PDB file of C-alpha atoms and ligand atoms in Angstrom:
ATOM      1  CA  MET A   1      27.456  15.535  -0.606  1.00  0.00           C
ATOM      2  CA  GLN A   2      27.958  14.673  -4.244  1.00  0.00           C
ATOM      3  CA  ILE A   3      30.812  15.902  -6.407  1.00  0.00           C
ATOM      4  CA  MET A   4      29.899  17.361  -9.792  1.00  0.00           C
ATOM      5  CA  ASP A   5      32.638  15.706 -11.799  1.00  0.00           C
ATOM      6  CA  GLY A   6      33.438  17.991 -14.712  1.00  0.00           C
ATOM      7  CA  LYS A   7      36.136  15.681 -15.961  1.00  0.00           C
ATOM      8  CA  HIS A   8      33.641  12.868 -16.348  1.00  0.00           C
ATOM      9  CA  VAL A   9      30.790  14.974 -17.767  1.00  0.00           C
ATOM     10  CA  SER A  10      33.085  16.706 -20.255  1.00  0.00           C
ATOM     11  CA  GLN A  11      34.229  13.269 -21.430  1.00  0.00           C
ATOM     12  CA  VAL A  12      30.588  12.261 -21.961  1.00  0.00           C
ATOM     13  CA  VAL A  13      30.062  15.412 -24.070  1.00  0.00           C
ATOM     14  CA  LYS A  14      33.284  14.831 -26.003  1.00  0.00           C
ATOM     15  CA  ASN A  15      32.434  11.181 -26.715  1.00  0.00           C
ATOM     16  CA  ASP A  16      29.070  12.259 -28.075  1.00  0.00           C
ATOM     17  CA  LEU A  17      30.672  14.871 -30.325  1.00  0.00           C
ATOM     18  CA  LYS A  18      33.345  12.418 -31.436  1.00  0.00           C
ATOM     19  CA  GLY A  19      30.668   9.981 -32.578  1.00  0.00           C
ATOM     20  CA  LYS A  20      28.872  12.725 -34.491  1.00  0.00           C
ATOM     21  CA  VAL A  21      32.092  13.835 -36.188  1.00  0.00           C
ATOM     22  CA  GLU A  22      32.921  10.259 -37.218  1.00  0.00           C
ATOM     23  CA  LEU A  23      29.478   9.967 -38.770  1.00  0.00           C
ATOM     24  CA  ARG A  24      29.945  13.238 -40.636  1.00  0.00           C
ATOM     25  CA  LYS A  25      33.280  12.033 -41.991  1.00  0.00           C
ATOM     26  CA  LYS A  26      31.720   8.776 -43.124  1.00  0.00           C
ATOM     27  CA  ASN A  27      29.052  10.758 -44.960  1.00  0.00           C
ATOM     28  CA  GLY A  28      31.632  13.007 -46.634  1.00  0.00           C
ATOM     29  CA  LEU A  29      30.522  16.073 -44.671  1.00  0.00           C
ATOM     30  CA  LYS A  30      32.701  18.875 -43.358  1.00  0.00           C
ATOM     31  CA  VAL A  31      34.456  18.399 -40.020  1.00  0.00           C
ATOM     32  CA  PRO A  32      34.239  21.273 -37.480  1.00  0.00           C
ATOM     33  CA  HIS A  33      37.205  23.640 -37.587  1.00  0.00           C
ATOM     34  CA  LEU A  34      38.202  25.863 -34.643  1.00  0.00           C
ATOM     35  CA  ALA A  35      40.779  28.634 -35.038  1.00  0.00           C
ATOM     36  CA  ALA A  36      42.421  29.820 -31.816  1.00  0.00           C
ATOM     37  CA  ILE A  37      44.580  32.923 -31.508  1.00  0.00           C
ATOM     38  CA  LEU A  38      47.050  33.199 -28.654  1.00  0.00           C
ATOM     39  CA  VAL A  39      48.842  36.516 -28.216  1.00  0.00           C
ATOM     40  CA  GLY A  40      52.012  36.552 -26.106  1.00  0.00           C
ATOM     41  CA  ASN A  41      53.155  34.000 -23.534  1.00  0.00           C
ATOM     42  CA  ASN A  42      50.801  34.239 -20.561  1.00  0.00           C
ATOM     43  CA  GLY A  43      51.353  30.894 -18.787  1.00  0.00           C
ATOM     44  CA  ALA A  44      47.709  30.251 -17.898  1.00  0.00           C
ATOM     45  CA  SER A  45      46.500  31.210 -21.395  1.00  0.00           C
ATOM     46  CA  GLU A  46      49.093  28.869 -22.937  1.00  0.00           C
ATOM     47  CA  THR A  47      47.718  26.012 -20.840  1.00  0.00           C
ATOM     48  CA  TYR A  48      44.076  26.761 -21.686  1.00  0.00           C
ATOM     49  CA  VAL A  49      44.662  27.108 -25.406  1.00  0.00           C
ATOM     50  CA  ALA A  50      46.801  23.947 -25.522  1.00  0.00           C
ATOM     51  CA  SER A  51      43.981  22.113 -23.800  1.00  0.00           C
ATOM     52  CA  LYS A  52      41.401  23.423 -26.293  1.00  0.00           C
ATOM     53  CA  VAL A  53      43.543  22.404 -29.276  1.00  0.00           C
ATOM     54  CA  LYS A  54      44.233  18.958 -27.796  1.00  0.00           C
ATOM     55  CA  SER A  55      40.520  18.381 -27.187  1.00  0.00           C
ATOM     56  CA  CYS A  56      39.769  19.261 -30.817  1.00  0.00           C
ATOM     57  CA  ALA A  57      42.226  16.585 -31.980  1.00  0.00           C
ATOM     58  CA  GLU A  58      40.737  14.025 -29.566  1.00  0.00           C
ATOM     59  CA  ILE A  59      37.289  14.296 -31.096  1.00  0.00           C
ATOM     60  CA  GLY A  60      38.310  14.676 -34.735  1.00  0.00           C
ATOM     61  CA  TYR A  61      37.929  18.431 -35.224  1.00  0.00           C
ATOM     62  CA  ILE A  62      40.397  20.440 -37.247  1.00  0.00           C
ATOM     63  CA  SER A  63      42.080  23.166 -35.236  1.00  0.00           C
ATOM     64  CA  THR A  64      44.373  25.978 -36.243  1.00  0.00           C
ATOM     65  CA  LEU A  65      46.488  27.586 -33.540  1.00  0.00           C
ATOM     66  CA  ILE A  66      47.795  31.026 -34.422  1.00  0.00           C
ATOM     67  CA  ARG A  67      50.496  32.287 -32.086  1.00  0.00           C
ATOM     68  CA  LEU A  68      51.279  35.986 -32.227  1.00  0.00           C
ATOM     69  CA  ASP A  69      53.984  37.958 -30.445  1.00  0.00           C
ATOM     70  CA  ALA A  70      52.984  40.013 -27.395  1.00  0.00           C
ATOM     71  CA  ASP A  71      54.016  43.200 -29.226  1.00  0.00           C
ATOM     72  CA  ILE A  72      51.858  42.602 -32.316  1.00  0.00           C
ATOM     73  CA  SER A  73      49.868  45.734 -33.196  1.00  0.00           C
ATOM     74  CA  GLU A  74      46.121  45.862 -32.733  1.00  0.00           C
ATOM     75  CA  ALA A  75      45.723  46.439 -36.497  1.00  0.00           C
ATOM     76  CA  GLU A  76      47.698  43.297 -37.316  1.00  0.00           C
ATOM     77  CA  LEU A  77      45.585  41.240 -34.914  1.00  0.00           C
ATOM     78  CA  LEU A  78      42.351  42.601 -36.399  1.00  0.00           C
ATOM     79  CA  PHE A  79      43.682  41.804 -39.885  1.00  0.00           C
ATOM     80  CA  LYS A  80      44.335  38.197 -38.843  1.00  0.00           C
ATOM     81  CA  ILE A  81      40.830  37.903 -37.389  1.00  0.00           C
ATOM     82  CA  ASN A  82      39.360  39.199 -40.630  1.00  0.00           C
ATOM     83  CA  GLU A  83      41.283  36.585 -42.598  1.00  0.00           C
ATOM     84  CA  LEU A  84      39.675  33.922 -40.400  1.00  0.00           C
ATOM     85  CA  ASN A  85      36.262  35.590 -40.758  1.00  0.00           C
ATOM     86  CA  GLU A  86      36.603  35.250 -44.534  1.00  0.00           C
ATOM     87  CA  ASP A  87      37.988  31.700 -44.467  1.00  0.00           C
ATOM     88  CA  PHE A  88      35.018  29.475 -45.293  1.00  0.00           C
ATOM     89  CA  ASP A  89      36.633  26.403 -43.756  1.00  0.00           C
ATOM     90  CA  VAL A  90      36.891  28.012 -40.301  1.00  0.00           C
ATOM     91  CA  ASP A  91      33.692  27.543 -38.282  1.00  0.00           C
ATOM     92  CA  GLY A  92      34.660  29.090 -34.952  1.00  0.00           C
ATOM     93  CA  ILE A  93      37.194  31.711 -33.885  1.00  0.00           C
ATOM     94  CA  LEU A  94      38.475  32.360 -30.398  1.00  0.00           C
ATOM     95  CA  VAL A  95      40.994  34.904 -29.224  1.00  0.00           C
ATOM     96  CA  GLN A  96      42.259  33.897 -25.808  1.00  0.00           C
ATOM     97  CA  LEU A  97      41.845  36.641 -23.208  1.00  0.00           C
ATOM     98  CA  PRO A  98      43.383  38.586 -21.549  1.00  0.00           C
ATOM     99  CA  LEU A  99      45.239  40.446 -24.294  1.00  0.00           C
ATOM    100  CA  PRO A 100      48.280  42.710 -23.852  1.00  0.00           C
ATOM    101  CA  LYS A 101      47.282  46.157 -22.584  1.00  0.00           C
ATOM    102  CA  HIS A 102      47.933  48.017 -25.857  1.00  0.00           C
ATOM    103  CA  ILE A 103      45.179  46.019 -27.604  1.00  0.00           C
ATOM    104  CA  ALA A 104      41.521  46.984 -27.059  1.00  0.00           C
ATOM    105  CA  GLU A 105      39.775  43.732 -26.146  1.00  0.00           C
ATOM    106  CA  GLN A 106      36.344  45.043 -27.021  1.00  0.00           C
ATOM    107  CA  LYS A 107      37.461  45.918 -30.560  1.00  0.00           C
ATOM    108  CA  VAL A 108      38.844  42.408 -30.964  1.00  0.00           C
ATOM    109  CA  ILE A 109      35.619  40.834 -29.672  1.00  0.00           C
ATOM    110  CA  GLU A 110      33.515  42.931 -32.046  1.00  0.00           C
ATOM    111  CA  THR A 111      35.685  42.101 -35.057  1.00  0.00           C
ATOM    112  CA  ILE A 112      34.935  38.377 -34.889  1.00  0.00           C
ATOM    113  CA  PHE A 113      31.873  37.647 -37.041  1.00  0.00           C
ATOM    114  CA  ALA A 114      28.922  36.833 -34.774  1.00  0.00           C
ATOM    115  CA  ASP A 115      28.289  33.577 -36.655  1.00  0.00           C
ATOM    116  CA  LYS A 116      31.843  32.407 -35.784  1.00  0.00           C
ATOM    117  CA  ASP A 117      31.734  33.742 -32.228  1.00  0.00           C
ATOM    118  CA  VAL A 118      31.997  30.394 -30.408  1.00  0.00           C
ATOM    119  CA  ASP A 119      33.120  32.225 -27.241  1.00  0.00           C
ATOM    120  CA  GLY A 120      29.795  34.075 -27.173  1.00  0.00           C
ATOM    121  CA  PHE A 121      31.432  37.393 -26.251  1.00  0.00           C
ATOM    122  CA  HIS A 122      30.250  39.514 -29.216  1.00  0.00           C
ATOM    123  CA  PRO A 123      27.574  42.078 -28.216  1.00  0.00           C
ATOM    124  CA  GLU A 124      25.229  40.490 -30.758  1.00  0.00           C
ATOM    125  CA  SER A 125      25.650  37.071 -29.105  1.00  0.00           C
ATOM    126  CA  VAL A 126      25.197  38.578 -25.629  1.00  0.00           C
ATOM    127  CA  GLY A 127      22.133  40.553 -26.724  1.00  0.00           C
ATOM    128  CA  ARG A 128      20.566  37.444 -28.228  1.00  0.00           C
ATOM    129  CA  MET A 129      21.286  35.495 -25.041  1.00  0.00           C
ATOM    130  CA  VAL A 130      19.645  38.219 -22.930  1.00  0.00           C
ATOM    131  CA  GLN A 131      16.564  38.098 -25.159  1.00  0.00           C
ATOM    132  CA  GLY A 132      16.403  34.295 -25.055  1.00  0.00           C
ATOM    133  CA  LEU A 133      17.176  33.890 -28.769  1.00  0.00           C
ATOM    134  CA  PRO A 134      19.305  31.082 -30.251  1.00  0.00           C
ATOM    135  CA  THR A 135      22.986  32.035 -30.060  1.00  0.00           C
ATOM    136  CA  TYR A 136      26.350  30.898 -28.719  1.00  0.00           C
ATOM    137  CA  TYR A 137      26.509  31.042 -24.926  1.00  0.00           C
ATOM    138  CA  PRO A 138      29.885  31.901 -23.384  1.00  0.00           C
ATOM    139  CA  ALA A 139      31.682  28.629 -22.746  1.00  0.00           C
ATOM    140  CA  THR A 140      32.088  28.729 -18.959  1.00  0.00           C
ATOM    141  CA  PRO A 141      28.441  29.590 -18.147  1.00  0.00           C
ATOM    142  CA  PHE A 142      27.291  27.105 -20.797  1.00  0.00           C
ATOM    143  CA  GLY A 143      29.526  24.453 -19.203  1.00  0.00           C
ATOM    144  CA  ILE A 144      27.945  25.171 -15.808  1.00  0.00           C
ATOM    145  CA  LEU A 145      24.459  24.674 -17.297  1.00  0.00           C
ATOM    146  CA  LEU A 146      25.559  21.341 -18.779  1.00  0.00           C
ATOM    147  CA  LEU A 147      26.849  20.255 -15.387  1.00  0.00           C
ATOM    148  CA  LEU A 148      23.644  21.244 -13.552  1.00  0.00           C
ATOM    149  CA  GLU A 149      21.657  19.413 -16.214  1.00  0.00           C
ATOM    150  CA  HIS A 150      23.779  16.267 -16.047  1.00  0.00           C
ATOM    151  CA  TYR A 151      23.255  15.995 -12.282  1.00  0.00           C
ATOM    152  CA  LYS A 152      19.543  16.838 -12.699  1.00  0.00           C
ATOM    153  CA  ILE A 153      19.826  19.653 -10.185  1.00  0.00           C
ATOM    154  CA  GLU A 154      16.545  21.406  -9.536  1.00  0.00           C
ATOM    155  CA  THR A 155      16.839  25.099 -10.315  1.00  0.00           C
ATOM    156  CA  ALA A 156      13.289  26.440 -10.728  1.00  0.00           C
ATOM    157  CA  GLY A 157      12.373  28.861  -7.957  1.00  0.00           C
ATOM    158  CA  LYS A 158      15.775  28.532  -6.301  1.00  0.00           C
ATOM    159  CA  HIS A 159      17.771  31.495  -5.081  1.00  0.00           C
ATOM    160  CA  ALA A 160      21.045  31.568  -7.022  1.00  0.00           C
ATOM    161  CA  VAL A 161      23.772  33.871  -5.768  1.00  0.00           C
ATOM    162  CA  VAL A 162      26.478  34.715  -8.294  1.00  0.00           C
ATOM    163  CA  LEU A 163      29.726  36.116  -6.928  1.00  0.00           C
ATOM    164  CA  GLY A 164      31.328  38.265  -9.628  1.00  0.00           C
ATOM    165  CA  ARG A 165      29.955  40.219 -12.585  1.00  0.00           C
ATOM    166  CA  SER A 166      32.554  39.644 -15.302  1.00  0.00           C
ATOM    167  CA  ASN A 167      31.515  39.510 -18.941  1.00  0.00           C
ATOM    168  CA  ILE A 168      33.061  36.037 -19.206  1.00  0.00           C
ATOM    169  CA  VAL A 169      31.290  34.313 -16.301  1.00  0.00           C
ATOM    170  CA  GLY A 170      29.374  36.258 -13.635  1.00  0.00           C
ATOM    171  CA  ARG A 171      27.039  38.365 -15.751  1.00  0.00           C
ATOM    172  CA  PRO A 172      26.197  35.712 -18.365  1.00  0.00           C
ATOM    173  CA  ILE A 173      25.580  32.937 -15.814  1.00  0.00           C
ATOM    174  CA  SER A 174      23.280  35.299 -13.908  1.00  0.00           C
ATOM    175  CA  ILE A 175      21.246  35.806 -17.084  1.00  0.00           C
ATOM    176  CA  LEU A 176      21.176  32.116 -17.956  1.00  0.00           C
ATOM    177  CA  LEU A 177      20.112  30.992 -14.476  1.00  0.00           C
ATOM    178  CA  ASN A 178      17.333  33.560 -14.627  1.00  0.00           C
ATOM    179  CA  ARG A 179      15.965  32.538 -18.068  1.00  0.00           C
ATOM    180  CA  ASN A 180      12.656  30.758 -18.453  1.00  0.00           C
ATOM    181  CA  SER A 181      14.079  27.309 -19.179  1.00  0.00           C
ATOM    182  CA  TYR A 182      15.927  24.415 -17.568  1.00  0.00           C
ATOM    183  CA  PRO A 183      18.448  24.917 -16.049  1.00  0.00           C
ATOM    184  CA  GLY A 184      17.062  28.314 -15.125  1.00  0.00           C
ATOM    185  CA  ASN A 185      14.035  29.960 -13.552  1.00  0.00           C
ATOM    186  CA  CYS A 186      16.166  30.934 -10.569  1.00  0.00           C
ATOM    187  CA  THR A 187      15.827  34.124  -8.589  1.00  0.00           C
ATOM    188  CA  VAL A 188      19.305  35.536  -9.079  1.00  0.00           C
ATOM    189  CA  THR A 189      21.359  37.892  -6.946  1.00  0.00           C
ATOM    190  CA  VAL A 190      24.644  39.124  -8.422  1.00  0.00           C
ATOM    191  CA  CYS A 191      27.230  40.178  -5.833  1.00  0.00           C
ATOM    192  CA  HIS A 192      30.379  42.179  -6.550  1.00  0.00           C
ATOM    193  CA  SER A 193      33.070  44.258  -4.890  1.00  0.00           C
ATOM    194  CA  HIS A 194      30.548  46.901  -3.719  1.00  0.00           C
ATOM    195  CA  THR A 195      27.987  44.480  -2.276  1.00  0.00           C
ATOM    196  CA  HIS A 196      26.993  45.003   1.345  1.00  0.00           C
ATOM    197  CA  ASN A 197      26.146  42.063   3.621  1.00  0.00           C
ATOM    198  CA  LEU A 198      27.688  39.526   1.272  1.00  0.00           C
ATOM    199  CA  LYS A 199      27.727  36.802   3.913  1.00  0.00           C
ATOM    200  CA  ASP A 200      24.012  37.229   4.699  1.00  0.00           C
ATOM    201  CA  ILE A 201      23.159  37.044   0.996  1.00  0.00           C
ATOM    202  CA  CYS A 202      25.273  33.917   0.489  1.00  0.00           C
ATOM    203  CA  LEU A 203      23.574  32.274   3.474  1.00  0.00           C
ATOM    204  CA  GLN A 204      20.232  32.643   1.673  1.00  0.00           C
ATOM    205  CA  ALA A 205      21.517  30.911  -1.454  1.00  0.00           C
ATOM    206  CA  ASP A 206      20.316  27.531  -2.690  1.00  0.00           C
ATOM    207  CA  ILE A 207      22.917  27.737  -5.461  1.00  0.00           C
ATOM    208  CA  ILE A 208      26.184  29.681  -5.288  1.00  0.00           C
ATOM    209  CA  VAL A 209      28.358  30.329  -8.340  1.00  0.00           C
ATOM    210  CA  ALA A 210      31.714  31.664  -7.157  1.00  0.00           C
ATOM    211  CA  ALA A 211      33.444  33.518  -9.979  1.00  0.00           C
ATOM    212  CA  LEU A 212      35.507  36.214  -8.296  1.00  0.00           C
ATOM    213  CA  GLY A 213      39.028  34.960  -8.910  1.00  0.00           C
ATOM    214  CA  ARG A 214      39.806  35.246  -5.190  1.00  0.00           C
ATOM    215  CA  PRO A 215      41.320  32.017  -3.860  1.00  0.00           C
ATOM    216  CA  GLU A 216      39.325  30.323  -1.080  1.00  0.00           C
ATOM    217  CA  PHE A 217      37.027  33.336  -0.666  1.00  0.00           C
ATOM    218  CA  LEU A 218      33.865  31.331   0.088  1.00  0.00           C
ATOM    219  CA  THR A 219      34.085  29.799   3.544  1.00  0.00           C
ATOM    220  CA  ALA A 220      31.791  27.384   5.404  1.00  0.00           C
ATOM    221  CA  ASP A 221      30.172  30.144   7.495  1.00  0.00           C
ATOM    222  CA  MET A 222      28.813  31.685   4.245  1.00  0.00           C
ATOM    223  CA  VAL A 223      27.040  28.552   2.992  1.00  0.00           C
ATOM    224  CA  LYS A 224      23.755  27.051   4.165  1.00  0.00           C
ATOM    225  CA  ASP A 225      23.316  23.312   4.580  1.00  0.00           C
ATOM    226  CA  GLY A 226      22.361  21.557   1.357  1.00  0.00           C
ATOM    227  CA  ALA A 227      23.490  24.327  -0.989  1.00  0.00           C
ATOM    228  CA  VAL A 228      24.791  23.626  -4.495  1.00  0.00           C
ATOM    229  CA  VAL A 229      28.210  25.245  -4.938  1.00  0.00           C
ATOM    230  CA  VAL A 230      29.861  25.842  -8.313  1.00  0.00           C
ATOM    231  CA  ASP A 231      33.481  26.986  -8.097  1.00  0.00           C
ATOM    232  CA  VAL A 232      34.712  28.840 -11.175  1.00  0.00           C
ATOM    233  CA  GLY A 233      37.984  30.054  -9.624  1.00  0.00           C
ATOM    234  CA  ILE A 234      41.280  28.866 -11.063  1.00  0.00           C
ATOM    235  CA  THR A 235      43.945  31.102  -9.576  1.00  0.00           C
ATOM    236  CA  ARG A 236      47.600  30.109  -9.669  1.00  0.00           C
ATOM    237  CA  VAL A 237      49.149  30.581  -6.245  1.00  0.00           C
ATOM    238  CA  GLU A 238      52.830  30.092  -5.497  1.00  0.00           C
ATOM    239  CA  ASP A 239      53.586  26.644  -4.093  1.00  0.00           C
ATOM    240  CA  LYS A 240      57.237  25.723  -3.889  1.00  0.00           C
ATOM    241  CA  SER A 241      56.380  22.098  -3.099  1.00  0.00           C
ATOM    242  CA  LYS A 242      55.010  21.659  -6.651  1.00  0.00           C
ATOM    243  CA  LYS A 243      57.222  20.973  -9.655  1.00  0.00           C
ATOM    244  CA  SER A 244      55.467  23.760 -11.582  1.00  0.00           C
ATOM    245  CA  GLY A 245      56.035  26.180  -8.689  1.00  0.00           C
ATOM    246  CA  PHE A 246      52.316  26.877  -8.291  1.00  0.00           C
ATOM    247  CA  ALA A 247      49.078  25.281  -7.147  1.00  0.00           C
ATOM    248  CA  ILE A 248      45.618  25.933  -8.599  1.00  0.00           C
ATOM    249  CA  LYS A 249      43.129  27.325  -6.085  1.00  0.00           C
ATOM    250  CA  GLY A 250      39.398  27.744  -6.501  1.00  0.00           C
ATOM    251  CA  ASP A 251      37.261  30.535  -5.033  1.00  0.00           C
ATOM    252  CA  VAL A 252      35.844  28.085  -2.480  1.00  0.00           C
ATOM    253  CA  LYS A 253      37.527  26.777   0.663  1.00  0.00           C
ATOM    254  CA  TYR A 254      36.690  23.291  -0.480  1.00  0.00           C
ATOM    255  CA  ASP A 255      37.568  21.182   2.561  1.00  0.00           C
ATOM    256  CA  GLU A 256      35.280  23.084   4.904  1.00  0.00           C
ATOM    257  CA  VAL A 257      32.499  23.996   2.424  1.00  0.00           C
ATOM    258  CA  ALA A 258      32.071  20.577   0.743  1.00  0.00           C
ATOM    259  CA  PRO A 259      30.586  18.749   3.784  1.00  0.00           C
ATOM    260  CA  LYS A 260      27.739  21.303   3.920  1.00  0.00           C
ATOM    261  CA  CYS A 261      26.791  20.988   0.241  1.00  0.00           C
ATOM    262  CA  SER A 262      24.355  18.766  -1.613  1.00  0.00           C
ATOM    263  CA  PHE A 263      26.543  19.183  -4.723  1.00  0.00           C
ATOM    264  CA  ILE A 264      29.898  20.869  -5.280  1.00  0.00           C
ATOM    265  CA  THR A 265      32.441  21.181  -8.083  1.00  0.00           C
ATOM    266  CA  PRO A 266      36.098  20.431  -7.332  1.00  0.00           C
ATOM    267  CA  VAL A 267      39.040  22.524  -8.569  1.00  0.00           C
ATOM    268  CA  PRO A 268      40.597  21.282 -10.745  1.00  0.00           C
ATOM    269  CA  GLY A 269      38.249  18.876 -12.504  1.00  0.00           C
ATOM    270  CA  GLY A 270      34.987  20.787 -12.143  1.00  0.00           C
ATOM    271  CA  VAL A 271      34.072  23.791 -14.259  1.00  0.00           C
ATOM    272  CA  GLY A 272      37.403  23.908 -16.172  1.00  0.00           C
ATOM    273  CA  PRO A 273      36.884  20.810 -18.337  1.00  0.00           C
ATOM    274  CA  MET A 274      33.223  21.803 -18.862  1.00  0.00           C
ATOM    275  CA  THR A 275      34.330  25.109 -20.393  1.00  0.00           C
ATOM    276  CA  ILE A 276      36.173  23.183 -23.078  1.00  0.00           C
ATOM    277  CA  ALA A 277      33.278  20.796 -23.651  1.00  0.00           C
ATOM    278  CA  ALA A 278      30.952  23.789 -24.108  1.00  0.00           C
ATOM    279  CA  LEU A 279      33.333  25.447 -26.563  1.00  0.00           C
ATOM    280  CA  LEU A 280      33.429  22.225 -28.595  1.00  0.00           C
ATOM    281  CA  MET A 281      29.612  22.116 -28.602  1.00  0.00           C
ATOM    282  CA  ASN A 282      29.482  25.700 -29.848  1.00  0.00           C
ATOM    283  CA  THR A 283      31.980  24.897 -32.596  1.00  0.00           C
ATOM    284  CA  TYR A 284      29.924  21.905 -33.695  1.00  0.00           C
ATOM    285  CA  LYS A 285      26.844  24.115 -33.837  1.00  0.00           C
ATOM    286  CA  ALA A 286      28.741  26.716 -35.879  1.00  0.00           C
ATOM    287  CA  CYS A 287      29.717  24.011 -38.365  1.00  0.00           C
ATOM    288  CA  LEU A 288      26.106  22.795 -38.704  1.00  0.00           C
ATOM    289  CA  ALA A 289      24.797  26.344 -39.046  1.00  0.00           C
ATOM    290  CA  LYS A 290      26.488  26.645 -42.447  1.00  0.00           C
ATOM    291  CA  GLU A 291      24.510  23.783 -43.977  1.00  0.00           C
TER     292      GLU A 291
HETATM  293  N1  GUN B 301      39.948  33.763 -20.854  1.00  0.00           N
HETATM  294  C1  GUN B 301      39.349  33.198 -19.770  1.00  0.00           C
HETATM  295  N2  GUN B 301      38.280  32.473 -20.138  1.00  0.00           N
HETATM  296  C2  GUN B 301      38.193  32.587 -21.479  1.00  0.00           C
HETATM  297  C3  GUN B 301      37.277  32.048 -22.441  1.00  0.00           C
HETATM  298  O1  GUN B 301      36.312  31.334 -22.131  1.00  0.00           O
HETATM  299  N3  GUN B 301      37.540  32.368 -23.733  1.00  0.00           N
HETATM  300  C4  GUN B 301      38.576  33.170 -24.094  1.00  0.00           C
HETATM  301  N4  GUN B 301      38.735  33.447 -25.391  1.00  0.00           N
HETATM  302  N5  GUN B 301      39.427  33.685 -23.226  1.00  0.00           N
HETATM  303  C5  GUN B 301      39.235  33.387 -21.932  1.00  0.00           C
END
């Protein structure tokens, strides 16, 4: 069993980007600029956005963090996004999800200009991805592809089972694993809350991507020997023994599943850091696209 070390691979990606940014600076070229909007005080979102902003600084990007109150109106948020759309210096815009209930997420996603959509959530970006056209891939699925590529994992002809059909992870990774490219060319089954015989389907999988948000859902009896397991779960569960008061749990019961796998991602330190690396790659691409 080999661990797919997202912390390490994300550092490799970040070092590469850092070098490219230094070169751009030396040549008097523009440095990538990411604008992140955080609405309210959701603890997990605070952590993710802080991590994204910190990573920008580490590799020499400019970042702008815009914090808005939880009770901001939808119109005010859309106005702010439009300001960033019009700001030539800003290359990429992300609005951290989830948003407070009174704001329509889809409207927010569709307001971000597609050429600044480094999260890859805009219907134009998704449509282009489905058709195999150049676009921004959503960061988590893109990060998973980078990880599979780094560890040279064979994917062609493999049966990939995706658990979850969210717009952020499940559905896009199912499309990307199915595309005619590497990593890709998988036969993909997408499972969800209505799926019958989930265990039998998982047992047929060469590759499992667990993206349900249900802590320790995938157990050893659901995984065949030699499978590749990618754990996207990052649920906070109460743990009084921790200073923070919570522990982070993946969707995979790691201790019992790992010995059966050829490759597996840990939580934390697997997919999480790769999501940030992928976002930084998208932002770099958005910066280049203007030239
Ligand atoms: N919430 C959970 N994952 C993501 C992500 O990749 N981007 C944004 N904007 N919000 C998220």
